[in-house]
CSV table of C-alpha atoms in Angstrom, one decimal:
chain,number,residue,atom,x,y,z
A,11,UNK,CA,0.0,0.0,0.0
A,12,UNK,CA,1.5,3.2,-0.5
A,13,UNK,CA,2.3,5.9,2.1
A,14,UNK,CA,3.1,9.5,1.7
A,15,UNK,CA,6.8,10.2,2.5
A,16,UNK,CA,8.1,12.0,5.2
A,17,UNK,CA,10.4,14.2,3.6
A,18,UNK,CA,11.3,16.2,7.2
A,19,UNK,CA,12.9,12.6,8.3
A,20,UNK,CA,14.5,12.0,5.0
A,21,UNK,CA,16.5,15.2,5.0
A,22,UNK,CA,17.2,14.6,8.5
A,23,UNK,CA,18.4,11.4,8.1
A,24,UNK,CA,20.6,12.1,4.6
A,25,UNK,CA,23.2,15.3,4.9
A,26,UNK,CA,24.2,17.2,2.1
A,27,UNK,CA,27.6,16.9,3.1
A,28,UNK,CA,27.8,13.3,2.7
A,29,UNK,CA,27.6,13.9,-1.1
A,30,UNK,CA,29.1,17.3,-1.8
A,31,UNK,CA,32.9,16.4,-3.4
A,32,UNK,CA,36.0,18.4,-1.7
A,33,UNK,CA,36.9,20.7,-4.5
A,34,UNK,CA,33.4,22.8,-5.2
A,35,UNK,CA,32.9,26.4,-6.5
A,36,UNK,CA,30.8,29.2,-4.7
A,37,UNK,CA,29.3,32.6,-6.0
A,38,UNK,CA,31.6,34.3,-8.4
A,39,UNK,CA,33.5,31.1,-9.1
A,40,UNK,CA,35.2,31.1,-5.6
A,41,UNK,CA,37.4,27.9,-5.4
A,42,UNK,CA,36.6,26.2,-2.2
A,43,UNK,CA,38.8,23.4,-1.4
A,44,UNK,CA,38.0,21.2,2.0
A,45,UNK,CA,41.5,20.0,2.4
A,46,UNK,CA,43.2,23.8,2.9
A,47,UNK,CA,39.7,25.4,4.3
A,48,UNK,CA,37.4,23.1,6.0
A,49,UNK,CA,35.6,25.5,8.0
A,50,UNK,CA,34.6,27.6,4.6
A,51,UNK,CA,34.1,24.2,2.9
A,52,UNK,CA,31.3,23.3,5.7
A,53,UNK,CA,30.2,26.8,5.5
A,54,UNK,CA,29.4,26.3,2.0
A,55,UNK,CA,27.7,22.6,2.3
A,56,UNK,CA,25.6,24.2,4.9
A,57,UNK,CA,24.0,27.2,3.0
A,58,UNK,CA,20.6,26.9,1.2
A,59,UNK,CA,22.9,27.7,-2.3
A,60,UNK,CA,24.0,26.1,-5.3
A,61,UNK,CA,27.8,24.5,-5.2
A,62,UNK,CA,29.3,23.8,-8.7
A,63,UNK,CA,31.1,20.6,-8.4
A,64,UNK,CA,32.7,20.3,-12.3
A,65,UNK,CA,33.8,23.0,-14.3
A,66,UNK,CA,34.3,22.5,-18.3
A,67,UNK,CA,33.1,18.9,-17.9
A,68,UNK,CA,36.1,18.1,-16.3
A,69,UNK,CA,38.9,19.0,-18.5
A,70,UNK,CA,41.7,21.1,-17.6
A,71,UNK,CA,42.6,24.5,-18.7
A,72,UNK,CA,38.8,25.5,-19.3
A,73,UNK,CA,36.9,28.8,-19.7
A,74,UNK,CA,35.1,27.9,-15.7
A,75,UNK,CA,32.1,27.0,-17.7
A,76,UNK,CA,29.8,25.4,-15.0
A,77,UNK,CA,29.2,21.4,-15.6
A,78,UNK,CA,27.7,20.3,-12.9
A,79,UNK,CA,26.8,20.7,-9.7
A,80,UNK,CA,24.8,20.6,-6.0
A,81,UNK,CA,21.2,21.9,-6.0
A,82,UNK,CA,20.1,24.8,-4.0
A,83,UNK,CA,18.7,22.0,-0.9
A,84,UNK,CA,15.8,24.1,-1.1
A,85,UNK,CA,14.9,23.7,-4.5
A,86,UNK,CA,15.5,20.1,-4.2
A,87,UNK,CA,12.8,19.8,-1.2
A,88,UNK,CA,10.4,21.7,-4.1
A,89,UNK,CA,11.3,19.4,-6.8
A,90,UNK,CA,10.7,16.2,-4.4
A,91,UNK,CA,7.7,17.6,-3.4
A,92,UNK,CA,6.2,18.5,-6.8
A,93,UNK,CA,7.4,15.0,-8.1
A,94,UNK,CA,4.3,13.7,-5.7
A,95,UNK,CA,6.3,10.5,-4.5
A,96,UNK,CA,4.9,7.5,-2.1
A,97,UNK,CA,6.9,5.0,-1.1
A,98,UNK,CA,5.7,2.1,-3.2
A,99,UNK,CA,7.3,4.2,-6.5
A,100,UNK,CA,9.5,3.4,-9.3
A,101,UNK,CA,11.7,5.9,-10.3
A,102,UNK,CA,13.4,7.3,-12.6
A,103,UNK,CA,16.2,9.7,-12.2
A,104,UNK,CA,17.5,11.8,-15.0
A,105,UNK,CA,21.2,13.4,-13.8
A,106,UNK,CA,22.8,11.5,-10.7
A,107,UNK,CA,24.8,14.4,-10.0
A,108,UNK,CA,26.2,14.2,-6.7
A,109,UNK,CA,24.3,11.9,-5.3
A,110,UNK,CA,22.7,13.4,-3.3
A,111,UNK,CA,18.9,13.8,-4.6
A,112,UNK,CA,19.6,10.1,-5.6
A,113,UNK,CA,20.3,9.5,-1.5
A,114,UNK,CA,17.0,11.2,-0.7
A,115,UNK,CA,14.8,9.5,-3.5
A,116,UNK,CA,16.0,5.7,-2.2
A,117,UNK,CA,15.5,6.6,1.5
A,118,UNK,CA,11.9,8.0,0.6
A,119,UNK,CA,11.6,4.7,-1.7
A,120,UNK,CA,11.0,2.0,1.3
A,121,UNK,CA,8.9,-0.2,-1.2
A,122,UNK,CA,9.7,0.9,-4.5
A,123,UNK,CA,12.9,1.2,-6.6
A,124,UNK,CA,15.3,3.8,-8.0
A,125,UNK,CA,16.8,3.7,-11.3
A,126,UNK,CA,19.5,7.2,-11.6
A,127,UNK,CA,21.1,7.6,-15.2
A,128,UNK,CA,24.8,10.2,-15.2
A,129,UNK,CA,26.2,10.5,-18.8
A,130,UNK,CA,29.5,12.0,-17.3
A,131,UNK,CA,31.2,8.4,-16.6
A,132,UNK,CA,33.5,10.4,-13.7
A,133,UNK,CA,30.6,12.2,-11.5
A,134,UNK,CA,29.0,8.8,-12.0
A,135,UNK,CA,31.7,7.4,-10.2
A,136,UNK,CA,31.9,9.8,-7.7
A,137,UNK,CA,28.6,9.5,-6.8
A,138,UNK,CA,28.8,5.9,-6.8
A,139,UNK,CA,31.2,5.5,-4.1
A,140,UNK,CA,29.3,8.4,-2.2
A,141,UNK,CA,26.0,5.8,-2.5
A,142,UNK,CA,27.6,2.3,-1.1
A,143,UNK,CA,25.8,3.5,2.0
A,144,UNK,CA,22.3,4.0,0.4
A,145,UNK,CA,19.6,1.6,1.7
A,146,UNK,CA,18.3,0.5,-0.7
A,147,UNK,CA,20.5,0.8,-3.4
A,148,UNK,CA,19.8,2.4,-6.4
A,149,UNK,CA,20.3,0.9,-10.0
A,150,UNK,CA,23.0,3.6,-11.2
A,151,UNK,CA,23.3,3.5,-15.1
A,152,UNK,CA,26.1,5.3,-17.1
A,153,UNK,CA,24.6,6.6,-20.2
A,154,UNK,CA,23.0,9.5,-21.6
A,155,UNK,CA,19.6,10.0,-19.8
A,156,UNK,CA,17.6,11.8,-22.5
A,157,UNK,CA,16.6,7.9,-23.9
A,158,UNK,CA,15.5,7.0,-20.4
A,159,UNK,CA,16.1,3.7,-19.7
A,160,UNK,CA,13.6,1.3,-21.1
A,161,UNK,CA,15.0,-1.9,-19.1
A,162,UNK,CA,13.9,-0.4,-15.7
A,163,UNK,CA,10.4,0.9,-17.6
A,164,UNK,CA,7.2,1.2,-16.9
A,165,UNK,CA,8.1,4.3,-14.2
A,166,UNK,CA,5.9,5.9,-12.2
A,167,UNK,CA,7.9,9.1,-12.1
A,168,UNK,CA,10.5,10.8,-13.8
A,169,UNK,CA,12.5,13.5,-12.5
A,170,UNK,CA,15.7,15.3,-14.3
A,171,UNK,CA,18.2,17.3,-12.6
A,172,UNK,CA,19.2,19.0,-15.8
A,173,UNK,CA,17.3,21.7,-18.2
A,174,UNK,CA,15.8,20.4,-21.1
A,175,UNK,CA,14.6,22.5,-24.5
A,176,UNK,CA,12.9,19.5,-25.9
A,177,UNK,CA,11.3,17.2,-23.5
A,178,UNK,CA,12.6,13.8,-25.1
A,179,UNK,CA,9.2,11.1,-26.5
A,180,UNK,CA,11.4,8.6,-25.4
A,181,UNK,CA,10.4,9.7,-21.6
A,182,UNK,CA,7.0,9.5,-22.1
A,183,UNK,CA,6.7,6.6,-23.0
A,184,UNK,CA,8.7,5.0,-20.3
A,185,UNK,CA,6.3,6.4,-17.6
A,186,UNK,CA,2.7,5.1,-16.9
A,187,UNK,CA,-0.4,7.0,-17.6
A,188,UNK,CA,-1.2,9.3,-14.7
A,189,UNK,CA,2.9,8.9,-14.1
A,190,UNK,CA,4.7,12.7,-13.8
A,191,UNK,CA,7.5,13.8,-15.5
A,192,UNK,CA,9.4,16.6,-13.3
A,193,UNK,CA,12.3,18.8,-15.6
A,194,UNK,CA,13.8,22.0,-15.7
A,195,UNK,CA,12.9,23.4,-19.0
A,196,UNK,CA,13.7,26.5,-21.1
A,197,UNK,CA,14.6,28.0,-24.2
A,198,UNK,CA,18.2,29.0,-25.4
A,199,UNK,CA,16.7,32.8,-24.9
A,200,UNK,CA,15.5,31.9,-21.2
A,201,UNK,CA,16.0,29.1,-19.0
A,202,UNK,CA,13.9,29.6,-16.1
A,203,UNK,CA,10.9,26.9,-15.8
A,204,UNK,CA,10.1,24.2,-13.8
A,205,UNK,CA,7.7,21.5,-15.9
A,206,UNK,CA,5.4,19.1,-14.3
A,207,UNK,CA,3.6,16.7,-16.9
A,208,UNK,CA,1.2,13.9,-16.1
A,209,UNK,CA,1.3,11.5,-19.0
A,210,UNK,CA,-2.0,10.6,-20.5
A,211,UNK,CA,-3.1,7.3,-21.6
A,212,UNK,CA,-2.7,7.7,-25.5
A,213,UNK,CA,0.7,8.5,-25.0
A,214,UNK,CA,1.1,12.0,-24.4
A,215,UNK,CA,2.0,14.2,-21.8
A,216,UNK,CA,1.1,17.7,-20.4
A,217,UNK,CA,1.2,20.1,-17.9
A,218,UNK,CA,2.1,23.5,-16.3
A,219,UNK,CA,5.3,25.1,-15.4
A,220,UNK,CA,5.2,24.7,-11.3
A,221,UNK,CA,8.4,27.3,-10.3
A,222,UNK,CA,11.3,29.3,-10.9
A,223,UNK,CA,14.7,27.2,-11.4
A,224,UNK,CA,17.7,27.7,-13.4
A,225,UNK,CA,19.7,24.4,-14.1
A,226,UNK,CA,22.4,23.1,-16.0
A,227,UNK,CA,21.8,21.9,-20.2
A,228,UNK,CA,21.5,18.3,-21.0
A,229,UNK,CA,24.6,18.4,-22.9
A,230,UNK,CA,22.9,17.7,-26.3
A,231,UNK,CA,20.7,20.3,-25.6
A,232,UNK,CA,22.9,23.1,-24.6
A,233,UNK,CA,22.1,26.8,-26.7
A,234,UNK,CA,25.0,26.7,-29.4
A,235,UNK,CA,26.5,29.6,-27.5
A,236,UNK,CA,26.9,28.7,-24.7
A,237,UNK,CA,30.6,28.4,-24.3
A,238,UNK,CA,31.2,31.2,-26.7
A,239,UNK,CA,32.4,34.8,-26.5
A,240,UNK,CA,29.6,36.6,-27.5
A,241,UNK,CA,30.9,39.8,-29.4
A,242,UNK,CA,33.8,39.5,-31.3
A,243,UNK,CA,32.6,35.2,-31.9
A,244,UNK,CA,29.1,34.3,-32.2
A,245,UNK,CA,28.7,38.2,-33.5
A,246,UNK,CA,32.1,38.6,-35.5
A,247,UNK,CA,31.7,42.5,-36.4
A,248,UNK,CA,29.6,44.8,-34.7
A,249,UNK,CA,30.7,47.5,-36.9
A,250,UNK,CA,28.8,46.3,-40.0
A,251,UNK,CA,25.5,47.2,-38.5
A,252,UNK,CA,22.2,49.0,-39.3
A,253,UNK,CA,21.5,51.6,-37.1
A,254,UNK,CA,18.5,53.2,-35.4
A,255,UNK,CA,16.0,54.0,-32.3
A,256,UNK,CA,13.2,52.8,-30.6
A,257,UNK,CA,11.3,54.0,-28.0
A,258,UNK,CA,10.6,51.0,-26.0
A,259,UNK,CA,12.0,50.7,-23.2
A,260,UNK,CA,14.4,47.2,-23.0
A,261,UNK,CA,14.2,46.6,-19.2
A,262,UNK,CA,10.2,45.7,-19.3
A,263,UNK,CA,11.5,43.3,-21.6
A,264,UNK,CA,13.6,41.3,-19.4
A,265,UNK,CA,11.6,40.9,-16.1
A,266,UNK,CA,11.5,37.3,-15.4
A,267,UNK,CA,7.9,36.5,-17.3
A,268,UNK,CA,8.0,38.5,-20.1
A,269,UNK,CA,11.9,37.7,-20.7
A,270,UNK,CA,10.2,33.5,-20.4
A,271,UNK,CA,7.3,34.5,-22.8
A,272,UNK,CA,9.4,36.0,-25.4
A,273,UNK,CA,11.8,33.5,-25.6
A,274,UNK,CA,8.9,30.5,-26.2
A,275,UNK,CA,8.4,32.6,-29.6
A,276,UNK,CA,12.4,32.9,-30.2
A,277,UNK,CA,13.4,29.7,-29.0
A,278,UNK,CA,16.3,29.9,-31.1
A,279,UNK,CA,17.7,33.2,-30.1
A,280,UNK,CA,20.4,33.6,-27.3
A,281,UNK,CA,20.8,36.4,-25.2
A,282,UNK,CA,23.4,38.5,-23.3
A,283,UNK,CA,23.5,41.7,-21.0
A,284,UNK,CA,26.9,43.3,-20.3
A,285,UNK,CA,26.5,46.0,-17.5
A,286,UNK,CA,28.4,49.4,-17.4
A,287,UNK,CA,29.9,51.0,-14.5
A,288,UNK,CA,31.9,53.6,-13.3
A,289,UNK,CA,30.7,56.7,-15.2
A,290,UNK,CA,28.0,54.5,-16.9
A,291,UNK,CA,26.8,52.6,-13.9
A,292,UNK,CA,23.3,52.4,-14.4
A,293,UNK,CA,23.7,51.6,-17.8
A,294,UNK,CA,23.3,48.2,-20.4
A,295,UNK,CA,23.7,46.8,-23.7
A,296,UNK,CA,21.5,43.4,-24.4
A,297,UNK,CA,22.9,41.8,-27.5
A,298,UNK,CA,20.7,39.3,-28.8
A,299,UNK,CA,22.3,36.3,-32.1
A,300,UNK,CA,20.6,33.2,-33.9
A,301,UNK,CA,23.8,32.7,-35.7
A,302,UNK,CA,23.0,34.5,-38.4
A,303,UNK,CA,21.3,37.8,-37.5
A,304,UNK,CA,22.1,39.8,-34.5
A,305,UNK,CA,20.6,42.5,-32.8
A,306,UNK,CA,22.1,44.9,-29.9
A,307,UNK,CA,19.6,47.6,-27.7
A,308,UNK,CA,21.4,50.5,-25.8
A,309,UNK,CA,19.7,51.5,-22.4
A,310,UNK,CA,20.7,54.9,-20.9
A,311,UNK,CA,18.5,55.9,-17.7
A,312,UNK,CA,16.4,58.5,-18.7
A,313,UNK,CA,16.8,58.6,-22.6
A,314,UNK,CA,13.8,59.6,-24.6
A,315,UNK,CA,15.0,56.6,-26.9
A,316,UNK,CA,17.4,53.7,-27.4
A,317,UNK,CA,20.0,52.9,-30.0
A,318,UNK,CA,19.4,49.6,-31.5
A,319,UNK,CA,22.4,48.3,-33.8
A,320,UNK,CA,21.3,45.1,-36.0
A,321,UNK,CA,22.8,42.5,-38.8
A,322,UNK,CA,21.7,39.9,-40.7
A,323,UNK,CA,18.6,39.3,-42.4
A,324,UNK,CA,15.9,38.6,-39.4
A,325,UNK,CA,14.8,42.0,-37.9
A,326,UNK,CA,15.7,40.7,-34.5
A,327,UNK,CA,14.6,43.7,-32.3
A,328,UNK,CA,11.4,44.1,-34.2
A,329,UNK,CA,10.5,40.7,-33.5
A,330,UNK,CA,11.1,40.9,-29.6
A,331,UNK,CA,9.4,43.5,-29.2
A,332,UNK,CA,6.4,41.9,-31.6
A,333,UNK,CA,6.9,38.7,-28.5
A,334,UNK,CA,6.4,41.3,-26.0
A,335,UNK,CA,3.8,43.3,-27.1
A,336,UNK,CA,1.8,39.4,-27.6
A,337,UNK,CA,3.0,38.8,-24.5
A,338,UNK,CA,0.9,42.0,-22.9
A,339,UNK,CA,-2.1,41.3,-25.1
A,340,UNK,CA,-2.2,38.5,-23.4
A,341,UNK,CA,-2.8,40.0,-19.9
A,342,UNK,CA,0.9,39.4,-19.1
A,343,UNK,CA,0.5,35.9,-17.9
A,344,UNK,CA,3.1,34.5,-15.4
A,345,UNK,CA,5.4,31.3,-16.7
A,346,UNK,CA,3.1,29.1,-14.5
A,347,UNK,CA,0.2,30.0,-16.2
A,348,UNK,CA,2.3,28.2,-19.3
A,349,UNK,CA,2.3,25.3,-20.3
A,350,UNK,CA,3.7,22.0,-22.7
A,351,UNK,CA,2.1,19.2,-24.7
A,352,UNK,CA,4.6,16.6,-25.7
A,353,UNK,CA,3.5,14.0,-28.5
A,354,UNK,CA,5.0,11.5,-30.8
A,355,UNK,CA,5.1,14.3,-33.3
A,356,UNK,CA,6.8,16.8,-31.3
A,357,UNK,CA,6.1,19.3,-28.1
A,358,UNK,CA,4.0,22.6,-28.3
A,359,UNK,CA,3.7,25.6,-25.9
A,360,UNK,CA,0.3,27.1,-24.4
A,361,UNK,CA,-1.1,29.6,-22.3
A,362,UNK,CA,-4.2,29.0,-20.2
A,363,UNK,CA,-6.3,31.9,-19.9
A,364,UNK,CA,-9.7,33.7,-19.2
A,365,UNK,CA,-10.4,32.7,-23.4
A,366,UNK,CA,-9.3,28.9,-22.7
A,367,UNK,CA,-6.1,27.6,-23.8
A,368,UNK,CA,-4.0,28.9,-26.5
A,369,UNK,CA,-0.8,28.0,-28.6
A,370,UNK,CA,1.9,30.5,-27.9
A,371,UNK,CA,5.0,29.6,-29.0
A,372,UNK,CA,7.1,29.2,-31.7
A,373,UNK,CA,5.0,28.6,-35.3
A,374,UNK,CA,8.1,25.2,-35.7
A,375,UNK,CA,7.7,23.0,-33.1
A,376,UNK,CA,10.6,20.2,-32.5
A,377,UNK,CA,9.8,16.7,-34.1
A,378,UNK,CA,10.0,13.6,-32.5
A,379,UNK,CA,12.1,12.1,-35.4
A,380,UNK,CA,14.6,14.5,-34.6
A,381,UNK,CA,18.1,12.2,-33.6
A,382,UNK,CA,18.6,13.6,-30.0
A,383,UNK,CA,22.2,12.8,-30.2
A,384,UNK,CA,22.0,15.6,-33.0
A,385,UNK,CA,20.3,18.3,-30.6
């Protein structure tokens, strides 16, 4: 019979610090190293804040691009809450990580079982030697968890610890009807949602976004820039530009829904705000690229208008502010009152609202077909 699970006890009984490696990196990339400062290093552990644990997926001399890392405790509590669990479940766990979250789920699992998928073969490691001590022990899998893992299927529930733009079919149909699917999900313009989808029983899956997180790309999935200097790389000469004005004002534009609902109708369009200071504290330049077309806006405090410098052949400026202005016809809806469809045929965006629910993203929804080792 299942029971609810007593996630105070769990918590209790399984310490972040168990899990947590001895090398990890705090706000503004601060090395913390347990071995030469054990009293910051517990500091750390103990605060309700993200740790990076790899940088560059492991390989020396890197640009510190973030790899992976320990969840916010916090946000995991709201993640293992919204995943619904009882004890009797099967899981499925996108992202070992750590460990950690894969501690937690098999002490909340007293009747049920725990299947954790890591596609970095040396966090998998890691956290396998952090796990001997899990009771019971999960079924760790090296491999790349956006094909699930049929063997362990039919789940129950399916959680990732990773961000996701396309929610892969391959997860759907690995989980029962009336099973969740928990992920991170965003756009390469914003990454900022928190999905919960209940799979139906003629094989699709939908639901609303549930909260506000920020995690780490699948690594098939990461925006193409990621990793790349913006200007002078991805946008090779600023100089060859159009230039002009607009009146609206940019920093409407990037408050935390509108900046979401934009970017489900320019899914394809990265984003990037340098800040001035000094002299020109107070000041910003957003430049916005798809690869081929670019598009920079100018703020000044208390300009009558902005300079916008553009290349390419999209119009990108025009269309943001086309997203936005959609975006206010709309009533200005927050992300959770958004929502995703996944199908065999691909996934779709929505909005529910006072007129019922509408499409709202982008007119070229991802297929199915698509190879995901090509994403």
């Amino acid at each position: 019979m299942s029971t609810s699970v007593d996630w105070d006890g769990v918590f209790a009984d399984t310490p972040r610090s168990a899990y947590v490696p001895a090398v990890v990196w705090g706000s503004d990339d601060a090395r913390i190293d347990r071995d030469k400062d054990p009293e910051a290093w517990a500091d750390a552990v103990a605060a309700d804040a993200p740790l990076v644990t790899q940088m560059d997926d492991g390989m020396p001399d890197g640009n510190l691009i973030p790899t992976s890392s320990s969840s916010q405790p916090s946000l995991v509590r709201l993640m293992l809450e919204q995943l619904d669990v009882a004890s009797d479940h099967h899981i499925l766990e996108i992202g070992t990580g750590t460990g950690w979250s894969t501690a937690l789920l098999s002490a909340a699992l007293t009747g049920g079982r725990l299947t954790s998928v890591e596609v970095d073969p040396l966090v998998a490691i890691q956290a396998h030697e952090s796990l001997r001590a899990a009771d019971p022990m999960p079924t760790l899998i090296v491999g790349d968890g956006l094909h699930g893992y049929k063997e362990g299927a039919p789940y129950d529930r399916l959680i990732a610890t990773m961000a996701v733009r396309n929610v892969p079919y391959a997860w759907v149909e690995q989980v029962r009807p009336e099973g969740v699917i928990l992920t991170p999900w965003g756009t390469a313009y914003h990454n900022s949602g928190l999905l919960r989808l209940v799979v139906a029983g003629d094989g699709t899956a939908s639901g609303r976004f549930v909260g506000n997180v920020n995690f780490m790309w699948a690594r098939s999935q990461r925006p193409r820039f990621e990793a790349r200097r913006f200007v002078g790389d991805v946008i090779a000469d600023p100089s060859a530009c159009r230039v002009r004005h607009t009146a609206t004002d940019p920093r409407p534009l990037q408050e935390e829904h509108a900046d979401f609902a934009i970017g489900l109708r320019l899914p394809d369009v990265e984003q990037r705000t340098f800040f001035g200071s000094g002299a020109h504290a107070g000041e910003f330049t957003t430049w916005y690229a798809d690869g081929e077309s670019w598009a920079s806006v100018d703020y000044v405090p208390d300009a009558a208008s902005f300079e916008v410098n553009e290349g390419g052949p999209r119009d990108l400026w025009r269309e943001i502010e086309a997203a936005y202005q959609a975006w206010r016809a709309r009533g200005e809806p927050r992300r959770e009152q958004h929502g995703v469809t996944v199908t065999g045929d691909g996934q779709w965006t929505w909005h529910a609202g006072s007129r019922g629910r509408v499409d709202c993203g982008s007119s070229n929804p991802w297929k199915a077909s698509w190879n995901v080792s090509s994403m």
